[in-house]
Coordinates of C-alpha atoms and ligand atoms in Angstrom, one line a residue:
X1 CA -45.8 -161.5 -85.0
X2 CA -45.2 -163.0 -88.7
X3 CA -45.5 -159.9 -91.3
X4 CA -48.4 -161.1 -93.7
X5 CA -49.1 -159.1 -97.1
X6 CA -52.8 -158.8 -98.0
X7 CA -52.6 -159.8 -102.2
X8 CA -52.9 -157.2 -104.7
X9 CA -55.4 -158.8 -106.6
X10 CA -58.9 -159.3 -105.6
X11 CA -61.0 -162.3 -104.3
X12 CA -62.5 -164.3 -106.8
X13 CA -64.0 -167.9 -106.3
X14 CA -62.9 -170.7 -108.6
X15 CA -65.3 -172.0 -111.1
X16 CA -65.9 -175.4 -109.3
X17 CA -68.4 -177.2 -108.0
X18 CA -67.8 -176.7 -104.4
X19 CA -67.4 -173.1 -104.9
X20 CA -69.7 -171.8 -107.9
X21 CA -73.8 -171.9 -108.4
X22 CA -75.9 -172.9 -105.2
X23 CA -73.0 -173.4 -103.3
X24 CA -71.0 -170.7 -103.8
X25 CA -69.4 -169.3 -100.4
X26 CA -72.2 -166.8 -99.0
X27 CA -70.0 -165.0 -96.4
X28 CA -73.1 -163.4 -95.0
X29 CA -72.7 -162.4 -91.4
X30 CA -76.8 -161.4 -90.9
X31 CA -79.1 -160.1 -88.0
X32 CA -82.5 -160.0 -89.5
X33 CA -85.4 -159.5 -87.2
X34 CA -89.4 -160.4 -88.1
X35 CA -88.6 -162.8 -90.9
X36 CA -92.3 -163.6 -93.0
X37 CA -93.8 -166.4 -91.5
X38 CA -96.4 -168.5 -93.5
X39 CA -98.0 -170.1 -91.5
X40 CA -98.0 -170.2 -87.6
X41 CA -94.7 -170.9 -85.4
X42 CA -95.7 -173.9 -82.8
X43 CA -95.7 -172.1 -79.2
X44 CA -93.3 -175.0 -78.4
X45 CA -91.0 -174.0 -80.1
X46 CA -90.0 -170.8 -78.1
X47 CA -85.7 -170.8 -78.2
X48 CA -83.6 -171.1 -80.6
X49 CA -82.8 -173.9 -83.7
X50 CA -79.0 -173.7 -84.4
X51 CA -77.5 -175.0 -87.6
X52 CA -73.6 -175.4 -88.7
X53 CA -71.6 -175.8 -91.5
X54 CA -69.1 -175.2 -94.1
X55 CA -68.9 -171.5 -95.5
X56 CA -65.3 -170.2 -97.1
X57 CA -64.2 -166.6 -95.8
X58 CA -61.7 -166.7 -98.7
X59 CA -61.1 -169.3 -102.1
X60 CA -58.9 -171.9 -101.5
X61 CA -55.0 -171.2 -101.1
X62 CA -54.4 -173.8 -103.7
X63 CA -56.9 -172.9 -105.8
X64 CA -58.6 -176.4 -105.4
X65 CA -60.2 -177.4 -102.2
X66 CA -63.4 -180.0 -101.0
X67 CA -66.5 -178.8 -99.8
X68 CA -65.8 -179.4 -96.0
X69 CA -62.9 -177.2 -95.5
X70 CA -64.9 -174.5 -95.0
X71 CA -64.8 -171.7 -92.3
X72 CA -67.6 -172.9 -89.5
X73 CA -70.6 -170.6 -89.8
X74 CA -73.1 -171.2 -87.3
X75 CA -77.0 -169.9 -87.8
X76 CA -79.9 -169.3 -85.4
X77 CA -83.3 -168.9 -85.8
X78 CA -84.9 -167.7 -82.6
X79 CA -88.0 -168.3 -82.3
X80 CA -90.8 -166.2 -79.7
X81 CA -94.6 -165.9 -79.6
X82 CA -94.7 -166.4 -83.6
X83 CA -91.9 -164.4 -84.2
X84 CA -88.5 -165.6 -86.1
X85 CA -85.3 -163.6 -85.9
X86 CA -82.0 -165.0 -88.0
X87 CA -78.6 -164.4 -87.0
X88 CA -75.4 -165.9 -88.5
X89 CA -72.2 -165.8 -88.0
X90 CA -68.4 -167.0 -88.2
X91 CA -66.9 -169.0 -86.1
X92 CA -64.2 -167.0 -84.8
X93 CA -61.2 -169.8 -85.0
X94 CA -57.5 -169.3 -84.8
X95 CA -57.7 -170.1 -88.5
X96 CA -60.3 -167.0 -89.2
X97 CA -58.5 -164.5 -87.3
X98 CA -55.3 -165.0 -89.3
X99 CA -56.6 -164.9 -92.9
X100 CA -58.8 -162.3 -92.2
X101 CA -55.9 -160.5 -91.0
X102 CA -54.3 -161.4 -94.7
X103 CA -56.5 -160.8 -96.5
X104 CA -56.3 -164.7 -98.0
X105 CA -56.2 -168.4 -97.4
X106 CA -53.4 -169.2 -95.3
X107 CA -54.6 -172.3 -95.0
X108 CA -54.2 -175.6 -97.7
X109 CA -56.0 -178.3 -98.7
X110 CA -58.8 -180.4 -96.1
X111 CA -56.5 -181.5 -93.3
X112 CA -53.6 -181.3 -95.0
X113 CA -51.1 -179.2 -92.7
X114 CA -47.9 -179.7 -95.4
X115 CA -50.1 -177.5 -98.1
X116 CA -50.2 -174.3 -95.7
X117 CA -48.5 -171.2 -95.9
X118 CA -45.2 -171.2 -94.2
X119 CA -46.0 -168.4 -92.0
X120 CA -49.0 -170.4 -90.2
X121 CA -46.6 -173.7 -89.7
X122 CA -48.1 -175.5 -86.6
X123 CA -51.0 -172.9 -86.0
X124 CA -54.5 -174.0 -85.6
X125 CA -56.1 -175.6 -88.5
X126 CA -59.2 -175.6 -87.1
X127 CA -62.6 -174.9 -88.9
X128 CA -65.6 -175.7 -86.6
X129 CA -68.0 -176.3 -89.4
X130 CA -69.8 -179.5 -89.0
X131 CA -72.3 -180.0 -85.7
X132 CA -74.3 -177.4 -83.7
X133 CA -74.8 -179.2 -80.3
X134 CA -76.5 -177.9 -77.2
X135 CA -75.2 -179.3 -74.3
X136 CA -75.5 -178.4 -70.8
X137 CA -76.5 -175.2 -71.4
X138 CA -73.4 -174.9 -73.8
X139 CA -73.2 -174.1 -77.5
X140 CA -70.8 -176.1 -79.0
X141 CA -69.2 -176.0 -83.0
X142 CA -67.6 -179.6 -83.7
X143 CA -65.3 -180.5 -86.2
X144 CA -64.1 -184.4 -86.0
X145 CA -60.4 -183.0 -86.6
X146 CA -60.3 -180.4 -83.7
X147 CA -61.5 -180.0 -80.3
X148 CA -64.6 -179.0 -79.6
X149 CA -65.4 -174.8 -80.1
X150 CA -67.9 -173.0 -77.7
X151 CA -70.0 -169.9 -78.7
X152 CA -72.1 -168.0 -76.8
X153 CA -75.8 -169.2 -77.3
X154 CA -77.9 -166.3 -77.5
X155 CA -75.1 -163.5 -78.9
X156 CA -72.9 -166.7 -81.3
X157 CA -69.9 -164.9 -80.4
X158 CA -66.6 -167.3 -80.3
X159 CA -65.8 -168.2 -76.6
X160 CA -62.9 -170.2 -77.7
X161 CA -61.8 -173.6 -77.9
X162 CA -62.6 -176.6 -74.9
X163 CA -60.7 -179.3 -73.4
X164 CA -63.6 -180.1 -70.6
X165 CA -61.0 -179.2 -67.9
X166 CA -58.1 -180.3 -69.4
X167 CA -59.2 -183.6 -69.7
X168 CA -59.5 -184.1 -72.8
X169 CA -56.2 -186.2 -74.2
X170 CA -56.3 -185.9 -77.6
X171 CA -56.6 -183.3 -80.1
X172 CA -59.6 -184.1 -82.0
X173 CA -63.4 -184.3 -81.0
X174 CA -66.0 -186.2 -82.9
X175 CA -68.5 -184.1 -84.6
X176 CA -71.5 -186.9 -84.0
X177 CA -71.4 -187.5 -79.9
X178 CA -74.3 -189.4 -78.5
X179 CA -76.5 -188.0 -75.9
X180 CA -77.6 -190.9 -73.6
X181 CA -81.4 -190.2 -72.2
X182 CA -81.3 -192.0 -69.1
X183 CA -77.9 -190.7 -67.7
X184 CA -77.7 -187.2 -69.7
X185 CA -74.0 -187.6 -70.2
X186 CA -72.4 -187.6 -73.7
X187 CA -70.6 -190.0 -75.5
X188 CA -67.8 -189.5 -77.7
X189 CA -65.2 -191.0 -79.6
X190 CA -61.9 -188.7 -81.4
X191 CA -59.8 -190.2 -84.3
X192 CA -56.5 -189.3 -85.8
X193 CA -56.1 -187.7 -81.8
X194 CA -52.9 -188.4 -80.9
X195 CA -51.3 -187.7 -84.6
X196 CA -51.9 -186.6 -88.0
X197 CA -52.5 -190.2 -89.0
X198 CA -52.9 -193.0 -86.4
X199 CA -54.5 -196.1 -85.4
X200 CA -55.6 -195.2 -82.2
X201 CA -59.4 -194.2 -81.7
X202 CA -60.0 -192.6 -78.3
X203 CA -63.5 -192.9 -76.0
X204 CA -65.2 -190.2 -73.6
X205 CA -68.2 -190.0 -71.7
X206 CA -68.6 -186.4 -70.3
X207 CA -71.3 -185.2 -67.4
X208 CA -73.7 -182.1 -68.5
X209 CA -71.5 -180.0 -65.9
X210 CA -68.6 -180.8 -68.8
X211 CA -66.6 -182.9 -66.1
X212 CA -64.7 -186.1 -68.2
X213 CA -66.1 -189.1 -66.3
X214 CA -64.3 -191.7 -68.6
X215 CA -61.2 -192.2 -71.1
X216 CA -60.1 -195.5 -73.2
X217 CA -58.6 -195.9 -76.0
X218 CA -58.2 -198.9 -78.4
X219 CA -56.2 -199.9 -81.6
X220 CA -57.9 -200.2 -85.4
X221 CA -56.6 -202.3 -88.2
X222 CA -55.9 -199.1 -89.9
X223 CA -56.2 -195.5 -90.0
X224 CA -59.1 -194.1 -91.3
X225 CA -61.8 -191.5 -91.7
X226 CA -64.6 -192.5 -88.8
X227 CA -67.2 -189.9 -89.0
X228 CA -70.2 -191.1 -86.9
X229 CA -70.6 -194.2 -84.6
X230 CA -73.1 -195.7 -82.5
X231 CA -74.4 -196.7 -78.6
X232 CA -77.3 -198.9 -77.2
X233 CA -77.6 -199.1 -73.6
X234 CA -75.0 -201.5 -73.6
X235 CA -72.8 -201.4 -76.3
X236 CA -70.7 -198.8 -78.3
X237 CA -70.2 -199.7 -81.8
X238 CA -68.0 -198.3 -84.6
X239 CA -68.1 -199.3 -88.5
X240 CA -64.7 -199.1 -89.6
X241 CA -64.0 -198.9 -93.5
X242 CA -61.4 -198.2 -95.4
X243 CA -61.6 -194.7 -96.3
X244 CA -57.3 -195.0 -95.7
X245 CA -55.9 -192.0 -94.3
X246 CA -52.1 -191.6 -95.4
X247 CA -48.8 -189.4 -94.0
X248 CA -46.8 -189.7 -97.4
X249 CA -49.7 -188.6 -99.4
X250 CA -50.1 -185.8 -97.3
X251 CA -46.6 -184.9 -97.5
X252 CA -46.9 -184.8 -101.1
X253 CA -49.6 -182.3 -101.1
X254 CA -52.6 -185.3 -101.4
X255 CA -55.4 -186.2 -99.8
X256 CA -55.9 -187.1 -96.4
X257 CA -58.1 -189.8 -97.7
X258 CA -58.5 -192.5 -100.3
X259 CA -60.9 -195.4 -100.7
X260 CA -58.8 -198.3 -100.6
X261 CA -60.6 -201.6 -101.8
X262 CA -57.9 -204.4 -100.8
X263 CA -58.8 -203.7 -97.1
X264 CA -62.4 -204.8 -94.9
X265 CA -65.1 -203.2 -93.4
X266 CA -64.4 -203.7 -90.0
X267 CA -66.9 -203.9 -86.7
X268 CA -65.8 -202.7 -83.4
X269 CA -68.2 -203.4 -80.7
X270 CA -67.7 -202.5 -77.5
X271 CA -69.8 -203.2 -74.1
X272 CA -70.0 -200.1 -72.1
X273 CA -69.5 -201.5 -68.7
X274 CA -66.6 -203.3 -69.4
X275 CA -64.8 -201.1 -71.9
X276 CA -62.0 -201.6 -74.6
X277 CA -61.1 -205.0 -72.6
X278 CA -64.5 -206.9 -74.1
X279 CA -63.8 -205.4 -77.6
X280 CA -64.9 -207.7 -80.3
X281 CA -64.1 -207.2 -84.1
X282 CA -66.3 -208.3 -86.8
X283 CA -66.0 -208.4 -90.5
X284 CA -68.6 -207.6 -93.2
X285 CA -68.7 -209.7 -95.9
X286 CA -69.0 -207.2 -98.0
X287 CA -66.6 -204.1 -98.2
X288 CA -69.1 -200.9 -97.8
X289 CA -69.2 -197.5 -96.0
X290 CA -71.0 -196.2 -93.0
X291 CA -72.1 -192.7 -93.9
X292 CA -74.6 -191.4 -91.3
X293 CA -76.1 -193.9 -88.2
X294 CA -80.1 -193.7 -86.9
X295 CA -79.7 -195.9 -83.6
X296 CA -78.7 -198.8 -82.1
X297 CA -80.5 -200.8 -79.6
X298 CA -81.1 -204.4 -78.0
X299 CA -83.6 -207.0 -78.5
X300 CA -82.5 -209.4 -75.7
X301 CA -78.9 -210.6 -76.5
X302 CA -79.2 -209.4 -80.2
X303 CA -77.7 -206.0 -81.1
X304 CA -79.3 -204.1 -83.5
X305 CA -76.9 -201.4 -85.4
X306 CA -79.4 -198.9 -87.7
X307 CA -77.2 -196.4 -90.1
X308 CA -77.4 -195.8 -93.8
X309 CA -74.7 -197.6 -95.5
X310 CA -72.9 -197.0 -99.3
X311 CA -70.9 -199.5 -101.3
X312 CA -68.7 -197.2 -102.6
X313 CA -67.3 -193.7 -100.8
X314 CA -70.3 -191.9 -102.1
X315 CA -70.2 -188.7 -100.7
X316 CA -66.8 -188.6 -99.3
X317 CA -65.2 -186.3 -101.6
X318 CA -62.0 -188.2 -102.1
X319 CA -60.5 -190.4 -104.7
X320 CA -60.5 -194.3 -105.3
X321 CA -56.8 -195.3 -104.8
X322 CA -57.8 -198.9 -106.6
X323 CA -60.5 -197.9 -108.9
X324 CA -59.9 -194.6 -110.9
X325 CA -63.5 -195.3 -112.4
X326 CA -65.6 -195.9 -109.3
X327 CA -69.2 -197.1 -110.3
X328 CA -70.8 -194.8 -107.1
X329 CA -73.5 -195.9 -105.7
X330 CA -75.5 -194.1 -102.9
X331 CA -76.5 -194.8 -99.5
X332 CA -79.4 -197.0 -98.2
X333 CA -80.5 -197.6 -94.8
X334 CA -79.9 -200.9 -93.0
X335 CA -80.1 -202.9 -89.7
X336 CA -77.4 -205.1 -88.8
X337 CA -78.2 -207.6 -86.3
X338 CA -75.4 -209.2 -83.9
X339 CA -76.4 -211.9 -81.8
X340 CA -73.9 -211.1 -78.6
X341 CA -74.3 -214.3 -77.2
X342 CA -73.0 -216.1 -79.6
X343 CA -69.1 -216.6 -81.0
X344 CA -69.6 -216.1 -85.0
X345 CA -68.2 -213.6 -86.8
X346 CA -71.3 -212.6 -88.3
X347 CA -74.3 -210.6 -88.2
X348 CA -77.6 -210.4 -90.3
X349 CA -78.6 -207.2 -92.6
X350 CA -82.7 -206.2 -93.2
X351 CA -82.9 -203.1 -96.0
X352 CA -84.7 -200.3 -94.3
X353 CA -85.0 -197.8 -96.7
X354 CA -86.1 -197.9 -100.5
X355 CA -85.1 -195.0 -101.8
X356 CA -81.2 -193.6 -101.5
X357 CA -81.0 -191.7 -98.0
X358 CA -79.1 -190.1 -95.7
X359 CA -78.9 -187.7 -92.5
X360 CA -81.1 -189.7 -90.2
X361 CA -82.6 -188.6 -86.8
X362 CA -84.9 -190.0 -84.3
X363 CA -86.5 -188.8 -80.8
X364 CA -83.4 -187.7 -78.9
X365 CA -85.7 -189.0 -76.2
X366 CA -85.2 -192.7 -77.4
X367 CA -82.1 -192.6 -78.3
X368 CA -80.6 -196.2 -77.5
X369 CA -83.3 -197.8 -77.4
X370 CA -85.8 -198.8 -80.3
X371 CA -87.3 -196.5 -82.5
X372 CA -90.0 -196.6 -84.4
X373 CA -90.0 -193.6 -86.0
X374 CA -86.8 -192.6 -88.6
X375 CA -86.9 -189.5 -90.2
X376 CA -84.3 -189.0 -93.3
X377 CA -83.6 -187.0 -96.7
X378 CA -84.2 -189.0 -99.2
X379 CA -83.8 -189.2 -103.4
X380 CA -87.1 -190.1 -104.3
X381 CA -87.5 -189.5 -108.1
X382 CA -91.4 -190.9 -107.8
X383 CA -92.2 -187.5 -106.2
X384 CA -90.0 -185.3 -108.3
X385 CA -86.6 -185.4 -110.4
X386 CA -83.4 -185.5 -109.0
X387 CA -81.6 -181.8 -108.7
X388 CA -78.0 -181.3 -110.3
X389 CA -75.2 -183.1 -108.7
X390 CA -73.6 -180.6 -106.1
X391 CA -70.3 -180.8 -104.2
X392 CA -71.8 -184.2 -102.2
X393 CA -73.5 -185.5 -104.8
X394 CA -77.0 -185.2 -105.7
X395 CA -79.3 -183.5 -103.0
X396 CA -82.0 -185.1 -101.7
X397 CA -85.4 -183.6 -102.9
X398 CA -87.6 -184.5 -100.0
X399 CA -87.4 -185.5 -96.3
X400 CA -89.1 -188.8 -95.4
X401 CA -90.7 -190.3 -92.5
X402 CA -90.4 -194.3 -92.1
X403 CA -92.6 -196.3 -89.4
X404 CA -90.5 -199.5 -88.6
X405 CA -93.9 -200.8 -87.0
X406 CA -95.8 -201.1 -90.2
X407 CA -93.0 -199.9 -92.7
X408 CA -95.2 -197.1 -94.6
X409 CA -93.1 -194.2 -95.9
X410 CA -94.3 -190.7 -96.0
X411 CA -93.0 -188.0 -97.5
X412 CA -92.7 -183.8 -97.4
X413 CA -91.4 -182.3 -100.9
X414 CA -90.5 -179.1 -101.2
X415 CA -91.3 -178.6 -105.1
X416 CA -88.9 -179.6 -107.6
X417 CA -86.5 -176.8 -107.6
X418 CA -86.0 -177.2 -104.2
X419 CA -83.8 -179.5 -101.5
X420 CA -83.9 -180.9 -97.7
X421 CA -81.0 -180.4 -94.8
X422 CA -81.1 -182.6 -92.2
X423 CA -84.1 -181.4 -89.6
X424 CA -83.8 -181.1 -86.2
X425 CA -86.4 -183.1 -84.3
X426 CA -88.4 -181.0 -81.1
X427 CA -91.0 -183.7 -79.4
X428 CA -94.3 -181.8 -79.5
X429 CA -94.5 -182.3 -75.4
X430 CA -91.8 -183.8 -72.7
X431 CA -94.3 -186.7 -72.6
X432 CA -95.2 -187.1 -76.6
X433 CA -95.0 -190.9 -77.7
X434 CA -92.2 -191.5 -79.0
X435 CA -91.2 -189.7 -82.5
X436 CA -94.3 -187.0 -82.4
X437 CA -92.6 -183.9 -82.6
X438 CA -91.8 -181.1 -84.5
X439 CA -89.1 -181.2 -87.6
X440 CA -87.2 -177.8 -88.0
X441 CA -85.4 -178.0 -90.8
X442 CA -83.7 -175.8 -94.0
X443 CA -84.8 -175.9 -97.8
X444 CA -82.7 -174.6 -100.6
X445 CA -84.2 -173.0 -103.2
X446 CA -82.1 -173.1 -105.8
X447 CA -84.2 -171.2 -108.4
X448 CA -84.4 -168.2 -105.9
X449 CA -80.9 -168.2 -104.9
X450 CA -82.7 -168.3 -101.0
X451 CA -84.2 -170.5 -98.5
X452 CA -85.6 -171.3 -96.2
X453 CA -86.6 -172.9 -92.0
X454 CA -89.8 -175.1 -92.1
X455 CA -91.7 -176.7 -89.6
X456 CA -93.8 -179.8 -89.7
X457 CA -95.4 -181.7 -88.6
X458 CA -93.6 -185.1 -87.7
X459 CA -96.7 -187.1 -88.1
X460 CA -97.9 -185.7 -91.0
X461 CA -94.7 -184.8 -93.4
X462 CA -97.1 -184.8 -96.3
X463 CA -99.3 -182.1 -94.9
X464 CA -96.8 -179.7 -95.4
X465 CA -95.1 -177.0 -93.2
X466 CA -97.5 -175.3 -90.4
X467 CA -95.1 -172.8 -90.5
X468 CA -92.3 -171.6 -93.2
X469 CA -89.9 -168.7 -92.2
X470 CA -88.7 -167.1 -95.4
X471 CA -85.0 -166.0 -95.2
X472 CA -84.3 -163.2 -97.4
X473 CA -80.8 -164.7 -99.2
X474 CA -79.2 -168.1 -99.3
X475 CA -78.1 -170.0 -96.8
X476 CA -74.9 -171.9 -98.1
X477 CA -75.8 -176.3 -97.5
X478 CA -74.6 -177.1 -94.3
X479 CA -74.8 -180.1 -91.9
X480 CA -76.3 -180.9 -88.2
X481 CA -77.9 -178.6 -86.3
X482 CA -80.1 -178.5 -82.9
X483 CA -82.6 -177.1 -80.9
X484 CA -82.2 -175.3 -77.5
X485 CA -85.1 -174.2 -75.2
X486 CA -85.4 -170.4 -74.0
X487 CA -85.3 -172.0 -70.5
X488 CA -82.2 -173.5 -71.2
X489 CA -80.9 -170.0 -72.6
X490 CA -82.2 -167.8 -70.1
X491 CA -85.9 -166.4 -71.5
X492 CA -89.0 -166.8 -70.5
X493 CA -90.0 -170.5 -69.9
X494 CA -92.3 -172.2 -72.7
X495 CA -95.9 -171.2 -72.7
X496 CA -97.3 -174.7 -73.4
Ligands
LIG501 FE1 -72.1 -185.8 -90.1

């Protein structure tokens, strides 16, 4: 075993903005039982609402270090006959054990392996810090540059990492898989699998039982970051862009990424039935980013691809290689519309959103097909002002609802101190129309250095929470989360 000295000196966090103010590493590892409830808990809603993200155990190695490098810290509020219990805690990674053990980052810089420690060359990098899935009966912590990382659902202890039987190829996972409804197998892509930097992008569908039922793999113009993707019921479709991903910048100690204007936004669509071999690429006419995706679906031969979409790498953390003054501009959502039966290299765009948005969900239920209903945070200065920038740029200050059939807009703010996570969406019944659920979801409040779960009503976002479960300290920002049922985890079945 390598021989690692703890540092003399204490821990202290650096000044900046990933690491100071509101999002300043919490570290708490919490059982709290009884929260305060306002309000009453849906009986639905018995089991438990999972949430992941991004939470350093120590400051960065370098002393500088983005956001998402975090250590994975997963939280669960478990919910029973009105009752809300929190309980949070690290995800026990290679990467954990080790600088725990030393007292200190080991670790560099966000995916770059050349800025660690010498005595952790070719160990583990892994964080787990991005998506809480439940999936058969499994609880999963994903991190697009890793495999995936299973925890026990009802305890959160680490189980370890997964390769679904040893077949998974390559060594990276994506963090945003895609349940499909009718079959109840996932769908997953991995990037950057097969090396630190490659072209290669990677496709898996995998059964609830975890068995890998398919594996393709097809060739990009370039190597870049690919965060989220999308799949109708016939098609699978990525938005390439070019967030560049570079080998000699990492071996200088840079970036893994940089926004890299002289290259295209690039459209992979694939049909599911035939695979890689019927891959078409398209080309936007206009170079922009794909930051979160709501749904795709089809309306006859025309392929409709729903996501929120940024002109410039708002949000990404990482520098302009050809513009060292970026005018950033945020994210909006947008339907793009490919007619599949015909040869053009082009597809039509329809606005969706009016305000800056971003971390979309729908119905799980509906997934693939249309949707009517979108729920998103939003930047809607009308309601209240915008809160200071933070690591990702400025929060959103409420969630909103949008109704594609009659495009109103509804809205739930939570006061003007205060700002949305992504919510997780629970239909209210197994047979509720489409996009009437419940929305769990977290709310910082910045000017109590706490925050905390509501739940609303999907419907009715501008009634307000029917229930609020008050956490007692802050929960640092973090990113998707979901929803398990106590059948699923072994309690007493649902009472409604
Ligand atoms: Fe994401």
């Amino acid at each position: 075993m390598d021989t690692i000295v703890a540092p003399a000196t204490g821990v202290q966090f650096p000044e900046s903005i990933a690491f100071s103010g509101f999002f300043k590493p919490v570290r708490i590892e919490a059982d709290v039982y009884d929260l305060e409830v306002e309000g009453e808990i849906p009986p639905r809603l018995t089991g438990a609402f999972y949430r992941l993200g991004a939470d350093a155990q120590y400051p960065p190695r370098l002393g500088r270090d983005i956001y998402l490098n975090g250590d994975g810290m997963m939280t669960m509020v478990r919910m029973e006959n009105g009752h809300a219990d929190l309980k949070t805690r690290f995800v026990r990674t290679e990467r954990f054990k080790a600088e725990r053990a030393a007292r200190r980052s080991l670790f560099g810089v966000y995916r770059n392996p050349f800025t660690d420690d010498p005595s952790v060359a070719g160990k583990d990098r892994g964080t787990a810090n991005t998506t809480a899935l439940f999936y058969g009966g499994r609880l999963f912590a994903l991190k697009e540059d890793n495999r995936p990382t299973e925890l026990d659902p009802n305890t959160l202890e680490t189980i370890g990492k997964t390769d679904f039987g040893g077949k998974l190829t390559g060594r990276t996972f994506t963090a945003h898989p895609k349940i499909d409804p009718v079959t109840g197998n996932m769908i997953a892509f991995a990037y950057n699998s097969d090396a630190l930097v490659s072209n290669w992008i990677y496709l898996y569908e995998i059964s609830p039982a975890g068995e890998m039922l398919r594996e393709e793999r097809f060739e990009a113009p370039y190597s870049s970051m690919i965060h989220d993707f999308l799949v109708s019921r016939n098609y699978i479709a990525f938005t390439l862009y070019p967030m560049l991903a570079d080998l000699g910048r990492l071996k200088e100690g840079g970036p893994i990424f940089a926004w890299d204007t002289s290259q295209q936004t690039k459209i992979a669509i694939i049909p599911r039935t035939e695979g890689v071999a019927g891959l078409r690429w398209f080309t936007s006419p206009k170079l922009c980013m794909e930051t979160h995706t709501i749904n795709a679906w089809e309306d006859g031969p025309v392929l409709h691809l729903e996501h929120f979409i940024s002109n410039s790498g708002w949000y990404s953390q990482f520098p302009h290689l050809t513009d060292p003054n970026p005018r950033e501009e945020p994210p909006f959502g947008q339907r793009w519309s490919f007619d599949m039966s015909s040869a053009a290299d082009s597809f039509a765009v329809t606005p969706l959103t009016p305000h800056p948005g971003e971390m979309p969900v729908v119905d799980p239920r509906f997934l693939m097909s249309r949707c009517r209903h979108v729920f998103f945070g939003a930047i809607n200065t009308d309601l209240g002002p915008m809160l200071d920038w933070g690591p990702m740029g400025p929060p959103f200050n409420c969630l909103a609802h949008l109704d594609q059939d009659t495009g109103a807009l509804s809205y739930y703010y939570p006061g003007p101190h205060a700002s949305t996570e992504e919510p997780v969406f629970v239909p209210k019944s197994d047979d509720a129309p489409e996009g009437d659920g419940w929305l769990i979801g977290v709310i910082g409040r910045r000017d109590q250095q706490r925050s905390d779960v509501v739940i609303l009503d999907s419907m009715n976002l501008a009634a307000g929470p029917v229930a609020t479960i008050k956490l007692p300290f802050r929960l640092r920002y973090a990113f998707h989360g979901d929803w398990a049922p106590a059948a699923d985890l072994g309690w007493t079945a649902p009472t409604d």
